[in-house]
Amino acid sequence: MLFTPEHETLRRTVERFCRDELNPHVDAWEDAGAFPAHEVFGKLGALGLLGLTKPVTAGGAALDYSYAVVLAEALGSCRCGGVPLAIGVQTDMATPALARIGSAELQQEFLAPAVAGEMVACIGVSEPGAGSDVASISTTARKDGDDYVINGGKLWITNGAQADWMCCLVTTSAGSPHRNKSLVVVPMKTPGVTVARRIRKLGMHCSDTAQIFLDDVRVPQRYRIGEEGMGFTYQMQQFQEERLWGAANSLGSLDNAIADTIEYTRGRRIFGKSVLDQQVVHYTLAELQTEIEALRALVYRATGLFVAGQDVTQLASMAKLKAGRLSREVADKCLQFWGGMGYTWENPVARLYRDGRLGSIGGGADEVMLSIISKLAGTQPKPAP
Ligand SMILES: Cc1cc2nc3c(=O)[nH]c(=O)nc-3n(C[C@H](O)[C@H](O)[C@H](O)COP(=O)(O)OP(=O)(O)OC[C@H]3O[C@@H](n4cnc5c(N)ncnc54)[C@H](O)[C@@H]3O)c2cc1C
């Protein structure tokens, strides 16, 4: 049994936090194109919600990953995707490698304040010339005395404009692209780090997404996470948490879209009966609820195996693929049943339609998930000898 009464207590705490601390402000934050990350993370940190799975020495609770999945799923009751995404970056995208293999000193300097909500973190993998093909990044870190000098840039960095530090993937040597990279913590106030611009996007409006330039950025080599040359491997491991988190988070927002649509269509009358009473409407919703439950079962199964110490790269990729596709399907079909109301800007399903579209692109596009799944299934054609 994956979940206990403690998990349910956590779920209720997070849902209450969304209701009281986030949802009343979401519309204003969406209009402003940003939310106050330090303020919100400070409150989450005080509740212990940013360090559920992090080591006790860094202020965390050292719980297993099933608690992170409950947090992600319950954050789906936030009435936008942007704030949960920012929280997920902090807890499960920028910090897993640091928590797993970062030195005690580095954890004290950067992980502990992130767990406390005093520092905002971001993850810097993607670049203008490298997204899906992570191994082809061109940001370099050259050794100079005890330092690295970093040159290059990162694109699409969530939390980038507000972050205090970045977990940054850089190339540290020549050689095989899978063995020449390292993860390095880059404090964002270091000279040479420039937040070039916030990017205007289709959705996730209150999540800041930045382009970052790195020009002769000097950081001590002790800011490297783990071994030199292992960064690509660490990032691939870190993607397991990122993808599970994303899939779990989508569950909550999909449940909400269905519930909102049931409520609206039940009250709206056409041709002498409610919209919900039209068979095509309640049958379609039943189909979608079945798909959501199937996704939930997949996410929970992957989580159970991950907690048991197994590599769940394939299942996490399947969950992310399914979550991205289902978000698009649920948002589109539910929106239709709202009629003109579904086409209005503030409508919650319209927001899911915009925000949820990221699910099939960010953190690895659907095609990248298909490539991983087929590679691990042994069905990809072998390279010519
Ligand atoms: C709102 C937002 C937030 C983001 N946040 C972050 C962040 O915090 N940190 C970070 O590092 N990155 C972040 N990203 C970047 C994100 O992870 C990349 O956009 C994603 O990995 C895809 O890379 P790309 O945009 O360069 O697309 P490309 O790599 O140019 O790919 C374009 C398209 O090619 C297709 N494709 C890809 N691979 C294959 C394949 N093997 N076979 C067939 N077709 C394929 C897919 O349809 C894909 O969408 C964010 C992106 C967005 C939009």
XYZ file of N, CA, C and O and ligand atoms in Angstrom, residues 85 89 123-127 130-133 155-158 201 209 358 361-365 367-368 371, ligand 1:
157
model
N 4.289 24.650 -11.401
C 5.510 24.390 -12.182
C 6.735 24.960 -11.471
O 7.778 24.296 -11.353
N 9.906 22.832 -10.054
C 11.310 23.099 -10.413
C 12.153 23.131 -9.139
O 13.246 22.553 -9.075
N 16.672 25.312 -13.038
C 17.464 24.258 -13.684
C 17.825 24.725 -15.097
O 16.942 25.047 -15.889
N 19.110 24.733 -15.384
C 19.590 25.222 -16.678
C 20.165 24.098 -17.523
O 21.347 23.776 -17.412
N 19.312 23.505 -18.325
C 19.769 22.471 -19.270
C 19.638 23.003 -20.694
O 20.617 23.059 -21.444
N 18.432 23.441 -21.072
C 18.157 23.812 -22.473
C 18.907 25.081 -22.874
O 19.155 25.976 -22.062
N 19.218 25.137 -24.156
C 19.943 26.280 -24.733
C 19.275 26.659 -26.053
O 18.481 25.864 -26.586
N 20.062 23.749 -28.269
C 19.969 22.372 -27.759
C 18.837 22.235 -26.764
O 18.899 22.802 -25.669
N 17.788 21.500 -27.167
C 16.671 21.221 -26.259
C 16.505 19.724 -26.108
O 16.976 19.118 -25.145
N 15.877 19.100 -27.107
C 15.683 17.644 -27.064
C 17.019 16.913 -27.008
O 17.165 15.917 -26.294
N 17.988 17.418 -27.757
C 19.301 16.769 -27.840
C 20.210 17.352 -26.754
O 21.090 18.181 -27.023
N 18.286 28.790 -22.232
C 17.005 29.321 -22.722
C 15.862 28.571 -22.053
O 16.028 27.403 -21.701
N 14.734 29.216 -21.906
C 13.509 28.616 -21.354
C 13.638 28.308 -19.860
O 13.081 27.320 -19.392
N 14.364 29.136 -19.119
C 14.643 28.757 -17.742
C 13.513 29.219 -16.805
O 13.375 30.415 -16.508
N 12.737 28.236 -16.344
C 11.633 28.504 -15.409
C 12.213 29.011 -14.090
O 13.193 28.457 -13.600
N 4.678 33.766 -23.380
C 4.354 32.404 -23.792
C 2.847 32.223 -24.017
O 2.048 33.043 -23.575
N 9.811 32.682 -17.274
C 10.628 31.831 -18.143
C 11.655 32.751 -18.785
O 11.284 33.678 -19.497
N 2.084 22.702 -22.514
C 3.521 22.541 -22.233
C 3.886 21.089 -21.938
O 5.019 20.659 -22.176
N 5.810 19.180 -24.391
C 7.043 19.816 -24.900
C 8.125 19.895 -23.816
O 9.250 19.415 -24.003
N 7.784 20.519 -22.676
C 8.789 20.773 -21.638
C 9.270 19.489 -20.977
O 8.531 18.508 -20.887
N 10.529 19.499 -20.535
C 11.093 18.338 -19.833
C 11.229 17.127 -20.747
O 11.299 15.989 -20.279
N 11.294 17.386 -22.058
C 11.383 16.295 -23.038
C 10.077 16.183 -23.790
O 9.024 15.901 -23.194
N 10.135 16.411 -25.108
C 8.927 16.367 -25.942
C 8.394 14.933 -26.027
O 9.108 13.972 -25.722
N 8.011 13.091 -28.481
C 8.827 12.236 -29.355
C 10.069 11.734 -28.629
O 10.558 10.632 -28.915
N 10.589 12.555 -27.717
C 11.745 12.107 -26.926
C 11.306 10.973 -25.988
O 12.026 9.985 -25.799
N 11.065 7.911 -27.978
C 12.406 7.409 -28.292
C 12.982 6.639 -27.091
O 13.548 5.547 -27.250
C 7.483 27.151 -20.658
C 8.758 26.340 -20.739
C 9.508 26.123 -19.596
C 10.718 25.421 -19.663
N 11.497 25.314 -18.541
C 12.753 24.813 -18.668
C 13.668 24.871 -17.567
O 13.326 25.324 -16.467
N 14.931 24.408 -17.752
C 15.351 23.886 -18.944
O 16.501 23.478 -19.037
N 14.502 23.814 -19.999
C 13.231 24.269 -19.887
N 12.366 24.239 -20.963
C 12.854 23.699 -22.237
C 12.190 22.397 -22.643
O 12.642 21.329 -21.846
C 12.474 22.229 -24.150
O 11.664 23.171 -24.822
C 12.208 20.846 -24.644
O 13.163 19.947 -24.149
C 12.230 20.778 -26.190
O 13.405 21.372 -26.674
P 13.314 22.482 -27.832
O 12.307 23.486 -27.444
O 14.688 22.964 -28.101
O 12.757 21.712 -29.083
P 13.629 20.943 -30.172
O 14.693 20.158 -29.518
O 14.024 21.918 -31.227
O 12.553 19.929 -30.761
C 11.499 20.406 -31.611
C 10.550 19.264 -31.847
O 11.214 18.208 -32.527
C 10.536 17.005 -32.262
N 11.477 15.971 -31.832
C 12.353 16.037 -30.790
N 13.051 14.896 -30.675
C 12.601 14.046 -31.645
C 12.899 12.724 -32.021
N 13.819 11.997 -31.376
N 12.231 12.209 -33.074
C 11.302 12.921 -33.736
N 10.969 14.179 -33.410
C 11.598 14.742 -32.380
C 9.501 17.282 -31.167
O 8.224 17.439 -31.741
C 9.989 18.591 -30.601
O 8.952 19.331 -29.991
C 11.137 24.889 -20.904
C 10.363 25.079 -22.052
C 9.202 25.803 -21.986
C 8.429 26.029 -23.265
